[in-house]
XYZ file of C-alpha atoms in Angstrom:
566
model
C -141.576 11.073 86.970
C -140.227 14.639 87.046
C -138.139 16.092 84.254
C -134.446 16.716 84.812
C -132.700 19.964 83.874
C -129.099 20.933 83.703
C -127.973 22.744 86.836
C -127.582 26.512 86.691
C -124.676 27.877 88.707
C -123.730 31.442 87.880
C -121.196 31.512 90.687
C -118.993 29.016 88.866
C -115.922 30.712 87.293
C -116.084 31.157 83.518
C -112.636 30.573 82.091
C -111.620 32.339 78.894
C -109.741 30.532 76.131
C -106.087 31.273 75.678
C -106.958 33.122 72.476
C -110.240 35.043 72.145
C -110.193 34.327 68.395
C -111.228 30.773 69.283
C -114.694 32.122 70.095
C -115.335 32.822 66.408
C -115.477 29.696 64.182
C -113.274 29.475 61.123
C -116.127 29.733 58.629
C -117.518 32.931 60.101
C -118.001 35.925 57.803
C -115.640 37.993 59.963
C -112.664 35.821 58.999
C -113.699 35.844 55.337
C -113.996 39.637 55.412
C -110.577 40.039 57.010
C -109.017 37.872 54.281
C -110.712 39.732 51.415
C -110.084 43.212 52.863
C -106.416 42.338 53.313
C -106.084 41.807 49.554
C -107.869 44.968 48.418
C -106.027 48.053 47.266
C -106.975 50.817 49.718
C -104.510 53.420 48.491
C -107.449 55.686 47.586
C -108.759 55.394 51.156
C -105.345 56.109 52.626
C -104.970 59.172 50.395
C -108.054 60.758 51.984
C -106.910 60.181 55.552
C -103.917 61.306 57.542
C -102.788 60.232 61.033
C -102.090 63.821 61.991
C -99.986 64.884 64.936
C -99.866 63.233 68.336
C -100.426 59.533 68.876
C -100.482 57.153 65.879
C -103.798 56.933 64.057
C -105.872 53.855 63.334
C -105.079 51.797 60.257
C -107.515 52.704 57.408
C -107.699 49.049 56.354
C -108.831 48.075 59.849
C -111.453 50.849 59.869
C -112.807 49.751 56.482
C -112.982 46.139 57.664
C -114.731 47.162 60.874
C -117.318 49.310 59.078
C -118.098 46.562 56.569
C -118.426 43.937 59.295
C -120.683 46.225 61.336
C -122.902 46.805 58.290
C -123.121 43.045 57.684
C -124.501 42.760 61.232
C -126.995 45.585 60.731
C -125.109 48.006 62.993
C -124.921 51.449 61.378
C -124.482 53.772 64.359
C -120.915 54.805 65.192
C -121.651 54.642 68.921
C -123.090 51.151 68.624
C -120.040 50.042 66.625
C -117.789 51.345 69.417
C -119.839 49.463 72.006
C -119.743 46.225 70.014
C -115.955 46.362 69.709
C -115.836 46.069 73.514
C -118.182 43.084 73.978
C -118.482 41.238 70.633
C -115.728 38.785 69.675
C -116.325 39.080 65.924
C -116.131 42.881 66.155
C -112.866 42.589 68.085
C -111.477 40.406 65.296
C -112.505 42.950 62.662
C -110.970 45.751 64.760
C -107.836 43.687 65.537
C -108.441 44.065 69.277
C -108.592 47.864 69.100
C -111.512 50.057 70.169
C -111.788 53.161 67.958
C -114.137 55.734 69.410
C -117.309 56.823 67.645
C -115.852 60.210 66.660
C -113.024 58.505 64.788
C -115.488 56.246 62.957
C -117.744 59.160 62.080
C -114.896 61.295 60.733
C -113.572 58.354 58.733
C -116.965 57.778 57.098
C -117.248 61.465 56.238
C -113.770 61.581 54.687
C -114.210 58.459 52.584
C -117.661 59.450 51.323
C -118.436 61.409 48.202
C -119.105 60.848 44.529
C -116.375 58.814 42.799
C -114.686 58.487 46.182
C -112.590 55.615 47.521
C -115.686 53.559 48.365
C -116.557 53.485 44.666
C -113.119 52.022 44.026
C -113.648 49.378 46.727
C -116.994 48.436 45.182
C -115.322 47.967 41.794
C -112.605 45.768 43.296
C -115.123 43.599 45.137
C -117.173 43.273 41.941
C -114.065 42.028 40.145
C -113.288 39.547 42.964
C -116.830 38.173 42.769
C -116.501 37.799 38.990
C -113.213 35.922 39.356
C -114.947 33.539 41.763
C -117.701 32.854 39.225
C -120.482 35.282 40.129
C -121.966 37.848 37.769
C -124.212 35.928 35.361
C -125.795 38.600 33.154
C -128.473 36.582 31.363
C -131.061 38.723 33.164
C -130.380 42.129 34.736
C -133.100 43.466 36.993
C -133.298 47.212 37.652
C -135.504 48.835 40.254
C -135.563 51.811 42.583
C -136.532 52.122 46.217
C -137.018 55.054 48.554
C -134.526 55.004 51.414
C -135.363 57.607 54.029
C -133.081 60.550 54.605
C -131.933 61.729 58.012
C -134.497 64.522 57.892
C -138.186 65.103 58.519
C -140.685 66.093 55.858
C -142.030 68.713 58.279
C -138.788 70.641 57.701
C -139.716 71.309 54.053
C -140.205 74.930 53.105
C -141.358 76.711 49.967
C -139.467 79.594 48.396
C -141.556 82.107 50.338
C -140.977 80.217 53.578
C -137.214 80.167 53.041
C -137.198 83.900 52.359
C -139.080 84.437 55.611
C -136.574 82.313 57.515
C -133.650 84.158 55.935
C -135.159 87.493 56.958
C -135.433 86.247 60.539
C -131.773 85.248 60.470
C -130.745 88.640 59.129
C -132.937 90.415 61.678
C -131.102 88.535 64.403
C -127.765 89.477 62.869
C -128.837 93.132 62.677
C -129.923 93.085 66.304
C -126.549 91.661 67.284
C -124.540 94.095 65.132
C -126.503 97.231 65.953
C -127.516 99.775 63.289
C -127.475 98.766 59.623
C -127.292 100.652 56.325
C -130.659 99.535 54.902
C -132.654 102.420 53.428
C -136.325 102.265 52.480
C -136.845 98.738 53.819
C -136.268 96.642 56.900
C -133.066 94.742 57.416
C -133.167 91.438 55.546
C -136.173 92.252 53.348
C -133.944 92.120 50.256
C -132.706 88.642 51.180
C -133.724 86.084 48.605
C -135.322 88.717 46.406
C -134.902 89.221 42.683
C -133.611 92.732 42.876
C -131.591 94.310 45.592
C -128.987 96.983 45.322
C -128.729 97.096 49.113
C -125.154 96.663 50.243
C -126.305 95.553 53.684
C -128.647 92.841 52.412
C -126.229 92.175 49.538
C -128.965 91.746 46.957
C -130.362 88.642 48.582
C -127.073 86.722 48.931
C -127.595 86.378 52.697
C -124.365 87.894 54.034
C -125.554 87.360 57.589
C -125.250 83.607 57.028
C -121.522 83.789 56.467
C -121.762 82.625 52.851
C -120.683 84.111 49.535
C -122.897 82.528 46.889
C -124.807 79.244 46.814
C -123.835 76.856 49.576
C -122.761 73.448 48.301
C -120.949 71.345 50.868
C -119.162 68.408 49.215
C -119.114 66.353 52.420
C -122.789 66.544 53.330
C -124.851 68.572 55.775
C -124.154 66.747 59.022
C -121.887 69.484 60.403
C -123.474 72.450 58.619
C -125.200 75.152 60.617
C -128.883 75.895 60.247
C -128.079 79.173 58.494
C -125.947 77.382 55.912
C -128.678 74.865 55.211
C -131.294 77.614 54.831
C -129.032 79.486 52.429
C -128.376 76.344 50.375
C -132.056 75.460 50.155
C -132.938 79.039 49.193
C -130.301 79.248 46.471
C -131.382 75.869 45.093
C -135.038 76.892 44.875
C -134.072 80.227 43.324
C -132.097 78.373 40.661
C -135.049 76.055 40.028
C -137.422 78.999 39.742
C -135.144 80.823 37.316
C -134.745 77.693 35.195
C -138.509 77.150 35.084
C -139.133 80.783 34.161
C -136.507 80.613 31.421
C -138.107 77.448 30.039
C -141.547 79.055 30.126
C -140.256 82.180 28.379
C -138.593 80.081 25.695
C -141.730 78.026 25.172
C -143.877 81.139 25.044
C -141.570 82.868 22.578
C -141.612 79.840 20.274
C -145.404 79.635 20.476
C -145.797 83.357 19.812
C -143.440 83.198 16.821
C -145.541 80.429 15.273
C -148.742 82.409 15.865
C -147.266 85.507 14.203
C -146.213 83.440 11.200
C -149.794 82.248 10.727
C -149.488 78.755 12.217
C -151.853 77.318 14.801
C -149.670 75.365 17.291
C -151.348 72.384 18.975
C -151.984 72.297 22.682
C -152.922 74.995 25.188
C -151.594 78.532 24.982
C -148.674 79.180 27.383
C -149.777 81.457 30.210
C -146.915 83.901 29.639
C -148.033 84.783 26.099
C -151.793 84.349 26.501
C -152.416 88.114 26.288
C -150.270 88.747 23.157
C -151.801 85.712 21.435
C -155.307 86.947 22.279
C -154.438 90.437 20.978
C -153.153 88.981 17.705
C -156.309 86.864 17.381
C -158.460 89.958 17.992
C -156.576 91.981 15.375
C -156.932 89.205 12.835
C -160.641 88.761 13.590
C -161.255 92.508 13.160
C -159.238 92.545 9.934
C -161.117 89.519 8.594
C -164.497 91.111 9.384
C -163.467 94.409 7.761
C -162.325 92.474 4.699
C -165.731 90.757 4.514
C -167.511 94.129 4.671
C -165.250 95.652 1.984
C -165.750 92.656 -0.294
C -169.523 92.955 0.072
C -169.392 96.680 -0.738
C -167.296 96.006 -3.851
C -169.774 93.440 -5.090
C -172.642 95.889 -4.519
C -170.814 98.584 -6.474
C -169.971 96.223 -9.301
C -173.560 94.930 -9.657
C -175.155 98.329 -9.518
C -177.289 97.696 -6.426
C -179.889 94.956 -6.037
C -177.961 92.117 -7.674
C -176.012 90.977 -4.541
C -177.388 88.045 -2.641
C -177.415 87.837 1.160
C -177.306 90.461 3.911
C -174.375 92.722 4.541
C -171.839 91.327 7.098
C -172.024 92.817 10.566
C -169.610 95.621 11.464
C -166.469 94.552 13.357
C -167.841 95.897 16.651
C -170.921 93.679 16.358
C -169.456 90.511 14.831
C -169.728 87.360 16.976
C -166.180 86.211 16.151
C -164.772 89.575 17.237
C -166.807 89.463 20.454
C -165.433 86.015 21.281
C -161.855 87.205 20.725
C -162.461 90.205 22.987
C -163.815 87.909 25.707
C -160.720 85.706 25.442
C -158.491 88.789 25.647
C -160.326 90.050 28.734
C -160.066 86.623 30.381
C -156.337 86.454 29.602
C -155.731 89.903 31.076
C -157.740 89.010 34.176
C -155.748 85.785 34.636
C -152.476 87.690 34.259
C -153.535 90.239 36.864
C -154.608 87.503 39.279
C -151.298 85.699 38.780
C -149.375 88.902 39.422
C -151.327 89.602 42.619
C -150.785 86.050 43.909
C -147.058 86.025 43.144
C -144.953 85.939 46.280
C -147.907 84.952 48.516
C -148.230 81.598 50.236
C -147.587 79.910 53.574
C -144.009 79.153 54.532
C -144.455 75.401 54.989
C -144.229 72.601 52.467
C -148.026 72.056 52.234
C -148.773 75.319 50.431
C -151.030 75.426 47.450
C -153.770 73.140 48.783
C -157.363 74.143 48.168
C -160.474 73.211 50.084
C -161.684 70.661 47.557
C -160.399 68.366 44.884
C -161.483 70.686 42.109
C -159.827 73.718 43.723
C -156.630 71.878 44.647
C -153.571 73.619 43.231
C -150.435 71.737 42.213
C -147.872 71.515 45.028
C -145.118 74.087 45.026
C -141.471 72.998 44.966
C -139.965 72.720 48.435
C -136.552 72.164 49.975
C -135.640 70.649 53.308
C -133.747 72.844 55.772
C -132.351 69.786 57.611
C -130.980 67.985 54.540
C -131.279 70.200 51.433
C -130.182 67.286 49.209
C -133.162 65.101 50.148
C -136.553 65.281 48.435
C -140.170 64.674 49.389
C -141.112 61.437 47.601
C -144.171 59.231 47.448
C -143.906 55.866 49.172
C -146.501 53.141 48.589
C -146.742 52.119 52.243
C -145.941 55.379 54.073
C -147.270 58.122 51.793
C -144.971 61.124 51.426
C -141.531 60.624 52.973
C -138.250 62.534 52.935
C -135.929 60.210 51.069
C -133.542 59.517 48.207
C -134.418 57.375 45.195
C -131.854 54.545 45.147
C -131.281 52.654 41.882
C -129.654 49.220 42.140
C -129.193 46.974 39.065
C -128.789 43.311 40.002
C -127.488 40.333 38.013
C -129.237 37.000 37.532
C -127.360 35.437 40.447
C -128.038 38.312 42.859
C -124.899 40.431 42.442
C -125.337 44.193 42.759
C -123.860 45.788 39.636
C -124.041 49.420 40.742
C -125.464 51.656 43.454
C -126.741 55.150 42.769
C -128.672 57.534 45.033
C -130.651 60.185 43.134
C -132.957 63.104 43.852
C -135.403 62.089 41.111
C -138.825 61.336 42.578
C -139.682 58.913 39.744
C -137.984 56.101 37.870
C -138.789 56.951 34.242
C -135.676 59.103 33.776
C -133.337 56.456 35.220
C -133.321 53.977 32.307
C -130.321 55.427 30.490
C -128.219 55.872 33.673
C -129.051 52.292 34.665
C -127.969 51.014 31.241
C -124.718 52.970 31.541
C -124.087 51.493 35.007
C -124.806 47.985 33.703
C -122.438 48.497 30.756
C -119.624 49.652 33.068
C -120.219 46.681 35.386
C -120.243 44.323 32.403
C -116.705 45.361 31.467
C -115.468 44.695 35.019
C -117.237 41.343 35.208
C -115.946 40.304 31.784
C -112.388 41.019 32.928
C -112.995 39.029 36.123
C -114.457 36.063 34.254
C -111.496 36.075 31.895
C -109.057 36.144 34.818
C -110.936 33.307 36.513
C -111.088 31.154 33.388
C -114.884 31.232 33.140
C -116.907 31.153 29.882
C -117.283 34.498 28.120
C -121.001 33.844 27.695
C -121.509 34.418 31.411
C -120.642 38.106 31.083
C -122.646 38.683 27.891
C -125.517 41.083 28.680
C -128.930 39.536 28.137
C -132.281 41.154 28.898
C -132.807 44.065 31.292
C -136.088 43.897 33.224
C -137.866 46.975 34.602
C -141.145 47.468 36.413
C -143.995 49.712 35.239
C -142.438 52.848 36.749
C -139.927 52.956 33.875
C -142.496 52.512 31.082
C -142.532 55.134 28.336
C -142.189 55.209 24.565
C -138.777 56.852 24.867
C -137.470 54.167 27.216
C -138.764 51.388 24.982
C -136.681 52.673 22.064
C -133.533 53.762 23.952
C -130.227 52.364 22.790
C -128.678 49.448 24.607
C -129.389 45.779 25.303
C -132.827 44.248 24.980
C -135.254 45.085 27.738
C -138.648 44.183 29.132
C -140.623 46.993 30.759
C -143.974 46.289 32.379
C -146.735 48.282 30.675
C -148.767 48.835 33.836
C -152.268 50.162 33.163
C -151.439 51.340 29.629
C -153.588 49.749 26.937
C -154.300 50.292 23.259
C -156.244 48.523 20.547
C -153.175 46.591 19.443
C -151.696 45.843 22.866
C -154.654 43.719 23.935
C -153.849 41.092 21.325
C -154.211 38.429 20.196
C -150.487 38.126 19.527
C -148.648 35.686 17.330
C -144.924 34.887 17.645
C -144.093 36.799 14.451
C -146.359 39.855 14.822
C -144.774 43.303 14.604
C -146.192 46.609 15.855
C -145.458 50.152 14.761
C -145.879 51.548 18.271
C -142.925 50.423 20.475
C -145.265 50.259 23.463
C -147.466 47.753 21.647
C -144.340 45.795 20.734
C -143.286 45.787 24.392
C -146.694 44.448 25.408
C -146.304 41.734 22.765
C -142.807 40.825 24.010
C -144.112 40.477 27.554
C -146.958 38.239 26.407
C -144.678 35.642 24.821
C -143.602 32.572 26.752
C -139.941 33.605 26.717
C -140.826 37.102 27.851
C -142.908 35.792 30.746
C -140.131 33.430 31.845
C -137.532 36.220 31.799
C -139.692 38.851 33.459
C -140.619 36.387 36.206
C -137.044 36.773 37.461
C -137.423 40.520 38.088
C -139.324 40.503 41.383
C -137.122 37.978 43.250
C -133.979 39.834 42.164
C -134.974 43.455 42.753
C -137.425 43.129 45.618
C -135.264 40.488 47.276
C -132.204 42.722 46.985
C -133.918 45.693 48.615
C -135.356 43.432 51.310
C -131.856 42.228 52.109
C -130.517 45.794 52.290
C -133.318 46.997 54.533
C -133.805 43.965 56.773
C -130.354 42.360 57.021
C -128.113 45.405 56.482
C -130.596 47.696 58.215
C -130.394 50.448 55.600
C -133.939 51.775 55.927
C -132.732 55.279 56.728
C -129.436 56.942 55.873
C -127.372 57.845 58.915
C -125.545 60.731 57.197
C -126.927 63.827 55.512
C -126.189 65.035 52.033
C -126.353 63.242 48.706
C -122.592 62.490 48.519
C -122.590 60.773 51.920
C -125.856 58.973 51.163
C -124.239 57.710 47.963
C -121.218 56.520 49.954
C -123.393 54.701 52.480
C -125.413 53.018 49.728
C -122.218 51.990 47.904
C -120.773 50.484 51.082
C -124.001 48.559 51.695
C -123.946 47.162 48.136
C -120.281 46.193 48.588
C -121.014 44.328 51.822
C -124.021 42.607 50.235
C -121.846 41.333 47.377
C -119.246 40.026 49.838
C -121.931 38.264 51.882
C -123.302 36.702 48.686
C -119.804 35.518 47.752
C -119.320 34.060 51.244
C -122.567 32.089 50.987
C -122.063 30.889 47.416
C -118.314 30.262 47.489
C -118.477 26.537 48.433
C -120.716 25.770 45.433
C -118.991 27.921 42.814
C -116.890 26.280 40.065
């Protein structure tokens, strides 16, 4: 007996409902988002936008609702959002039947982005709404960082020497377009990015041919910046980094040299900047000590009248072994200084400079900046190696609520403990106010234990002020950290105490919550929201995009959990 199928007739007319809103069920997230967005205060968003002249502009509340709904569906491109508003019923509900073009959406995202911008205010309001509904249990707070790729390629990284070469090419092109220049004694653009200058045409390295006066810092990102502006910004940033590093080295060397002159022997290696003066002082002291030994021997011979002195006479300073060793160290220090001076300013223009032929000859990588997005950094990723990205820190509560969102340029996590604690403290105040307004117990908003992974582990972070914390020790071990531990044992080293806290039953139960909260949160952002790569350039706009994604994630969590909340 053959199987029966429903007939397929594509020629049959497809009648639309009287109201297209009937296509979207009542419990859909689009309706929930429209209701919540209608109650938010968007005065800060309206202050940054203006309808302008001509036809009336789009309502900022509608644009915010549309962008949040698009992000909940994993649609981040402005052109794709425009296309979905034509064919998707839920998008048409979020857009109130209107179809804003992609240019309008892109300009709106650029205007509302920025540090402490209106999106930060929306995130705070949504956090308060979630707390009023009963979310925001702070028994455990999990903090972690993840690398979200920037809208730039790592092949666009350049060292300081490479940026100077690019700036000279730009200035050469400007000179060719303008005709003769006033440079004397050097080619046009050779003073660009240099330490000295005095050339009015090259302007002492301030890159006048790029149309800039001073370091380029665009508050709204680098999406609309020209290539010349991005080169100038990257060059000025690296110059500032180099000057700061040189100042720190000079300060360290001066402090070391002052201790050596006072007779102290500072621990650790000798700073390279003062290696020659330190070696000269050591040589002078060795010669003086040997001369003193010879004079003391001669005085004893004179006092005894000749043969009564035991032992041979000390060697002259020119032949003493200690003096010879000091002279060898001085010669080696001078040779190293000359080699460093000859190598200064040399190196390939790309970001892979400083690599030797073998592991032993491998030099440390030089600092680089990206000429596509100067705010992004080359960071190590476990799965993909070196990527051009931003380090995004996202604290999360015990019930999965994002407490803050912060995009940083720091390649590691160790320096982010204090900022994360400050973000958690600020979120705690908002959640406490929401719980009080919703009539929930005050214990829900009382901060418990903050859990970190091994990337945050250090002695300084273990003893930082703030709530209790559990930081994974990673591969660090000591004689005391290996145990055995008793419930009442105390350790002098805070790292040993942290290892003990993690080994207890309560510590294991609390720390077991870290991975589902942090890793699950980043998985949701990258897989459901689609935020694997930022769509806008510049740290302020990346921060705005991350804040909007965290806001949408909190609203989606509230929509899922709302039926079961008290």
